[in-house]
């Protein structure tokens, strides 16, 4: 449950902070002050004072994390957050890593939890992670999608995505939740 809350928090932060971050690129590179204070402990030459500084700053970081004022994430959890947000139109922020480098192409591989036709030839597919995708083209599939089928979704042009279900020809889709 905590993991979903963190993913939601990251997504909300990305949406709320994007206008402010777009104004000043230097803001995206700033470290949290509480972390900067911890790093500054290295400059203290007296070992006893340095240890005391580290102890105090680590305790402050621990307290901030417990109060959800500071969110710590490793590369694996950031990748999982990106996976959870895959298909949504969100700004490209440094919180997902890659420091301005070319973004790696991402392909989502999941299992279908349920599938139904909202109208003839327009499939709505619910994935095992709760994501809901709708078909936006008129491509007919040889075999209807079923629970447990594997689906591979990759980025296409103009904000849409291609989905291959059990190796069939790709259909164009869009995420709706």
PDB file of C-alpha atoms in Angstrom:
ATOM      1  CA  UNK A   1       0.000   0.000   0.000  1.00  0.00           C
ATOM      2  CA  UNK A   2       2.845   2.353   0.861  1.00  0.00           C
ATOM      3  CA  UNK A   3       4.393   1.719  -2.576  1.00  0.00           C
ATOM      4  CA  UNK A   4       1.204   2.855  -4.355  1.00  0.00           C
ATOM      5  CA  UNK A   5       1.060   5.928  -2.118  1.00  0.00           C
ATOM      6  CA  UNK A   6       4.645   6.809  -3.053  1.00  0.00           C
ATOM      7  CA  UNK A   7       3.930   6.325  -6.762  1.00  0.00           C
ATOM      8  CA  UNK A   8       0.842   8.516  -6.419  1.00  0.00           C
ATOM      9  CA  UNK A   9       2.856  11.112  -4.501  1.00  0.00           C
ATOM     10  CA  UNK A  10       5.524  11.170  -7.201  1.00  0.00           C
ATOM     11  CA  UNK A  11       2.875  11.500  -9.921  1.00  0.00           C
ATOM     12  CA  UNK A  12       1.111  14.312  -8.075  1.00  0.00           C
ATOM     13  CA  UNK A  13       4.425  16.054  -7.461  1.00  0.00           C
ATOM     14  CA  UNK A  14       5.274  15.793 -11.153  1.00  0.00           C
ATOM     15  CA  UNK A  15       1.961  17.343 -12.187  1.00  0.00           C
ATOM     16  CA  UNK A  16       1.940  20.100  -9.565  1.00  0.00           C
ATOM     17  CA  UNK A  17       5.612  21.022  -9.827  1.00  0.00           C
ATOM     18  CA  UNK A  18       5.913  21.027 -13.610  1.00  0.00           C
ATOM     19  CA  UNK A  19       4.973  24.707 -14.177  1.00  0.00           C
ATOM     20  CA  UNK A  20       7.391  25.891 -11.499  1.00  0.00           C
ATOM     21  CA  UNK A  21      10.171  23.654 -12.742  1.00  0.00           C
ATOM     22  CA  UNK A  22       9.660  24.756 -16.322  1.00  0.00           C
ATOM     23  CA  UNK A  23      10.447  28.359 -15.323  1.00  0.00           C
ATOM     24  CA  UNK A  24      13.867  27.660 -13.860  1.00  0.00           C
ATOM     25  CA  UNK A  25      15.971  24.685 -14.892  1.00  0.00           C
ATOM     26  CA  UNK A  26      18.301  25.264 -11.923  1.00  0.00           C
ATOM     27  CA  UNK A  27      15.517  24.153  -9.589  1.00  0.00           C
ATOM     28  CA  UNK A  28      15.568  20.669 -11.067  1.00  0.00           C
ATOM     29  CA  UNK A  29      19.236  20.299 -10.178  1.00  0.00           C
ATOM     30  CA  UNK A  30      18.969  21.487  -6.556  1.00  0.00           C
ATOM     31  CA  UNK A  31      19.334  18.919  -3.821  1.00  0.00           C
ATOM     32  CA  UNK A  32      16.971  18.976  -0.849  1.00  0.00           C
ATOM     33  CA  UNK A  33      18.460  21.250   1.859  1.00  0.00           C
ATOM     34  CA  UNK A  34      18.342  18.480   4.461  1.00  0.00           C
ATOM     35  CA  UNK A  35      20.496  16.262   2.229  1.00  0.00           C
ATOM     36  CA  UNK A  36      22.866  19.146   1.446  1.00  0.00           C
ATOM     37  CA  UNK A  37      23.373  19.675   5.196  1.00  0.00           C
ATOM     38  CA  UNK A  38      24.292  16.008   5.592  1.00  0.00           C
ATOM     39  CA  UNK A  39      26.814  16.202   2.750  1.00  0.00           C
ATOM     40  CA  UNK A  40      28.318  19.354   4.273  1.00  0.00           C
ATOM     41  CA  UNK A  41      29.244  17.347   7.379  1.00  0.00           C
ATOM     42  CA  UNK A  42      32.168  15.955   5.347  1.00  0.00           C
ATOM     43  CA  UNK A  43      33.924  19.312   5.517  1.00  0.00           C
ATOM     44  CA  UNK A  44      34.283  19.176   9.317  1.00  0.00           C
ATOM     45  CA  UNK A  45      37.866  18.216  10.169  1.00  0.00           C
ATOM     46  CA  UNK A  46      37.428  17.190  13.813  1.00  0.00           C
ATOM     47  CA  UNK A  47      36.312  13.519  13.788  1.00  0.00           C
ATOM     48  CA  UNK A  48      34.120  13.867  16.892  1.00  0.00           C
ATOM     49  CA  UNK A  49      32.325  16.938  15.548  1.00  0.00           C
ATOM     50  CA  UNK A  50      31.953  15.326  12.108  1.00  0.00           C
ATOM     51  CA  UNK A  51      30.403  12.195  13.645  1.00  0.00           C
ATOM     52  CA  UNK A  52      28.101  14.352  15.753  1.00  0.00           C
ATOM     53  CA  UNK A  53      27.072  16.285  12.625  1.00  0.00           C
ATOM     54  CA  UNK A  54      26.382  13.066  10.703  1.00  0.00           C
ATOM     55  CA  UNK A  55      24.348  11.630  13.580  1.00  0.00           C
ATOM     56  CA  UNK A  56      22.229  14.781  13.861  1.00  0.00           C
ATOM     57  CA  UNK A  57      21.634  15.119  10.118  1.00  0.00           C
ATOM     58  CA  UNK A  58      20.828  11.426   9.618  1.00  0.00           C
ATOM     59  CA  UNK A  59      18.329  11.634  12.499  1.00  0.00           C
ATOM     60  CA  UNK A  60      16.764  14.729  10.874  1.00  0.00           C
ATOM     61  CA  UNK A  61      16.536  12.940   7.498  1.00  0.00           C
ATOM     62  CA  UNK A  62      14.988   9.888   9.158  1.00  0.00           C
ATOM     63  CA  UNK A  63      12.393  12.068  10.880  1.00  0.00           C
ATOM     64  CA  UNK A  64      11.617  13.942   7.639  1.00  0.00           C
ATOM     65  CA  UNK A  65      11.165  10.638   5.784  1.00  0.00           C
ATOM     66  CA  UNK A  66       8.807   9.343   8.492  1.00  0.00           C
ATOM     67  CA  UNK A  67       6.698  12.517   8.167  1.00  0.00           C
ATOM     68  CA  UNK A  68       6.642  12.183   4.339  1.00  0.00           C
ATOM     69  CA  UNK A  69       8.527  15.474   4.022  1.00  0.00           C
ATOM     70  CA  UNK A  70      11.353  13.673   2.236  1.00  0.00           C
ATOM     71  CA  UNK A  71      10.944  10.819  -0.217  1.00  0.00           C
ATOM     72  CA  UNK A  72      13.897   8.538  -0.815  1.00  0.00           C
ATOM     73  CA  UNK A  73      13.956   6.395  -3.913  1.00  0.00           C
ATOM     74  CA  UNK A  74      16.503   4.140  -5.530  1.00  0.00           C
ATOM     75  CA  UNK A  75      16.817   3.551  -9.254  1.00  0.00           C
ATOM     76  CA  UNK A  76      14.649   0.411  -9.120  1.00  0.00           C
ATOM     77  CA  UNK A  77      11.762   2.191  -7.382  1.00  0.00           C
ATOM     78  CA  UNK A  78      12.003   5.091  -9.846  1.00  0.00           C
ATOM     79  CA  UNK A  79      11.798   2.629 -12.720  1.00  0.00           C
ATOM     80  CA  UNK A  80       8.732   1.083 -11.074  1.00  0.00           C
ATOM     81  CA  UNK A  81       7.170   4.544 -10.703  1.00  0.00           C
ATOM     82  CA  UNK A  82       7.815   5.249 -14.398  1.00  0.00           C
ATOM     83  CA  UNK A  83       6.202   1.915 -15.223  1.00  0.00           C
ATOM     84  CA  UNK A  84       3.137   2.857 -13.166  1.00  0.00           C
ATOM     85  CA  UNK A  85       2.859   6.189 -14.956  1.00  0.00           C
ATOM     86  CA  UNK A  86       3.531   4.736 -18.417  1.00  0.00           C
ATOM     87  CA  UNK A  87       0.921   5.964 -20.857  1.00  0.00           C
ATOM     88  CA  UNK A  88       0.163   9.222 -19.080  1.00  0.00           C
ATOM     89  CA  UNK A  89       1.166  12.575 -20.506  1.00  0.00           C
ATOM     90  CA  UNK A  90       3.472  14.004 -17.856  1.00  0.00           C
ATOM     91  CA  UNK A  91       6.442  16.341 -18.190  1.00  0.00           C
ATOM     92  CA  UNK A  92       9.906  14.840 -18.398  1.00  0.00           C
ATOM     93  CA  UNK A  93      11.360  15.680 -15.000  1.00  0.00           C
ATOM     94  CA  UNK A  94      14.689  14.876 -13.432  1.00  0.00           C
ATOM     95  CA  UNK A  95      12.896  12.989 -10.652  1.00  0.00           C
ATOM     96  CA  UNK A  96      12.860   9.992 -12.997  1.00  0.00           C
ATOM     97  CA  UNK A  97      16.614  10.125 -13.560  1.00  0.00           C
ATOM     98  CA  UNK A  98      18.574  10.262 -16.847  1.00  0.00           C
ATOM     99  CA  UNK A  99      19.930  13.822 -16.168  1.00  0.00           C
ATOM    100  CA  UNK A 100      18.899  15.238 -19.541  1.00  0.00           C
ATOM    101  CA  UNK A 101      20.242  12.268 -21.477  1.00  0.00           C
ATOM    102  CA  UNK A 102      18.139  10.759 -24.221  1.00  0.00           C
ATOM    103  CA  UNK A 103      15.307   8.854 -22.605  1.00  0.00           C
ATOM    104  CA  UNK A 104      15.461   5.107 -23.007  1.00  0.00           C
ATOM    105  CA  UNK A 105      12.653   3.528 -24.977  1.00  0.00           C
ATOM    106  CA  UNK A 106      10.308   1.820 -22.592  1.00  0.00           C
ATOM    107  CA  UNK A 107       8.043  -1.109 -23.349  1.00  0.00           C
ATOM    108  CA  UNK A 108       5.439  -2.270 -20.885  1.00  0.00           C
ATOM    109  CA  UNK A 109       4.840  -6.009 -20.694  1.00  0.00           C
ATOM    110  CA  UNK A 110       1.839  -7.055 -18.616  1.00  0.00           C
ATOM    111  CA  UNK A 111      -1.024  -9.527 -18.357  1.00  0.00           C
ATOM    112  CA  UNK A 112      -4.611  -8.730 -19.259  1.00  0.00           C
ATOM    113  CA  UNK A 113      -6.988  -8.836 -16.305  1.00  0.00           C
ATOM    114  CA  UNK A 114     -10.141  -8.226 -18.358  1.00  0.00           C
ATOM    115  CA  UNK A 115     -11.143  -7.033 -21.827  1.00  0.00           C
ATOM    116  CA  UNK A 116     -14.432  -5.933 -23.353  1.00  0.00           C
ATOM    117  CA  UNK A 117     -15.685  -4.085 -26.401  1.00  0.00           C
ATOM    118  CA  UNK A 118     -17.184  -0.717 -25.490  1.00  0.00           C
ATOM    119  CA  UNK A 119     -18.402  -0.446 -29.088  1.00  0.00           C
ATOM    120  CA  UNK A 120     -17.832  -2.716 -32.092  1.00  0.00           C
ATOM    121  CA  UNK A 121     -14.104  -3.046 -32.726  1.00  0.00           C
ATOM    122  CA  UNK A 122     -13.109  -0.744 -29.843  1.00  0.00           C
ATOM    123  CA  UNK A 123     -11.556  -2.736 -27.032  1.00  0.00           C
ATOM    124  CA  UNK A 124     -11.116  -1.588 -23.447  1.00  0.00           C
ATOM    125  CA  UNK A 125      -8.414  -3.568 -21.679  1.00  0.00           C
ATOM    126  CA  UNK A 126      -7.719  -3.648 -17.944  1.00  0.00           C
ATOM    127  CA  UNK A 127      -4.204  -4.789 -17.044  1.00  0.00           C
ATOM    128  CA  UNK A 128      -3.131  -6.744 -13.992  1.00  0.00           C
ATOM    129  CA  UNK A 129      -1.614  -3.563 -12.494  1.00  0.00           C
ATOM    130  CA  UNK A 130      -4.966  -1.714 -12.721  1.00  0.00           C
ATOM    131  CA  UNK A 131      -4.149   0.390 -15.794  1.00  0.00           C
ATOM    132  CA  UNK A 132      -7.028   0.828 -18.258  1.00  0.00           C
ATOM    133  CA  UNK A 133      -6.269   1.182 -21.978  1.00  0.00           C
ATOM    134  CA  UNK A 134      -8.721   1.826 -24.827  1.00  0.00           C
ATOM    135  CA  UNK A 135      -8.312   1.055 -28.513  1.00  0.00           C
ATOM    136  CA  UNK A 136      -8.375   4.192 -30.671  1.00  0.00           C
ATOM    137  CA  UNK A 137      -8.049   2.691 -34.155  1.00  0.00           C
ATOM    138  CA  UNK A 138     -10.277   0.341 -36.155  1.00  0.00           C
ATOM    139  CA  UNK A 139      -7.723  -2.479 -36.415  1.00  0.00           C
ATOM    140  CA  UNK A 140      -9.418  -5.867 -36.144  1.00  0.00           C
ATOM    141  CA  UNK A 141      -7.657  -8.579 -34.160  1.00  0.00           C
ATOM    142  CA  UNK A 142      -7.616 -12.209 -35.303  1.00  0.00           C
ATOM    143  CA  UNK A 143      -8.300 -13.397 -31.761  1.00  0.00           C
ATOM    144  CA  UNK A 144     -10.101 -11.444 -29.065  1.00  0.00           C
ATOM    145  CA  UNK A 145      -8.036 -10.505 -26.005  1.00  0.00           C
ATOM    146  CA  UNK A 146      -8.699 -12.639 -22.941  1.00  0.00           C
ATOM    147  CA  UNK A 147      -7.775 -12.674 -19.280  1.00  0.00           C
ATOM    148  CA  UNK A 148      -4.189 -13.862 -18.845  1.00  0.00           C
ATOM    149  CA  UNK A 149      -3.027 -12.893 -22.356  1.00  0.00           C
ATOM    150  CA  UNK A 150       0.309 -11.107 -22.544  1.00  0.00           C
ATOM    151  CA  UNK A 151       0.234  -7.529 -23.811  1.00  0.00           C
ATOM    152  CA  UNK A 152       3.236  -5.462 -24.916  1.00  0.00           C
ATOM    153  CA  UNK A 153       2.697  -1.715 -25.109  1.00  0.00           C
ATOM    154  CA  UNK A 154       5.195   0.732 -26.603  1.00  0.00           C
ATOM    155  CA  UNK A 155       5.161   4.410 -27.461  1.00  0.00           C
ATOM    156  CA  UNK A 156       3.811   5.468 -30.875  1.00  0.00           C
ATOM    157  CA  UNK A 157       3.369   8.891 -32.465  1.00  0.00           C
ATOM    158  CA  UNK A 158       1.271  11.797 -31.225  1.00  0.00           C
ATOM    159  CA  UNK A 159       0.698  10.579 -27.677  1.00  0.00           C
ATOM    160  CA  UNK A 160      -0.684   7.183 -28.594  1.00  0.00           C
ATOM    161  CA  UNK A 161       0.723   3.717 -28.012  1.00  0.00           C
ATOM    162  CA  UNK A 162       0.965   0.451 -29.923  1.00  0.00           C
ATOM    163  CA  UNK A 163      -0.154  -2.722 -28.186  1.00  0.00           C
ATOM    164  CA  UNK A 164       0.546  -6.276 -29.296  1.00  0.00           C
ATOM    165  CA  UNK A 165      -1.618  -8.916 -27.672  1.00  0.00           C
ATOM    166  CA  UNK A 166      -0.200 -12.443 -27.798  1.00  0.00           C
ATOM    167  CA  UNK A 167       2.000 -11.523 -30.771  1.00  0.00           C
ATOM    168  CA  UNK A 168      -0.852 -10.284 -32.953  1.00  0.00           C
ATOM    169  CA  UNK A 169      -0.625  -7.226 -35.177  1.00  0.00           C
ATOM    170  CA  UNK A 170      -0.383  -4.011 -33.153  1.00  0.00           C
ATOM    171  CA  UNK A 171      -3.434  -1.935 -32.320  1.00  0.00           C
ATOM    172  CA  UNK A 172      -3.255   1.746 -31.389  1.00  0.00           C
ATOM    173  CA  UNK A 173      -4.266   2.511 -27.801  1.00  0.00           C
ATOM    174  CA  UNK A 174      -4.445   5.278 -25.226  1.00  0.00           C
ATOM    175  CA  UNK A 175      -4.335   5.016 -21.430  1.00  0.00           C
ATOM    176  CA  UNK A 176      -7.389   6.380 -19.632  1.00  0.00           C
ATOM    177  CA  UNK A 177      -6.594   5.901 -15.926  1.00  0.00           C
TER     178      UNK A 177
END
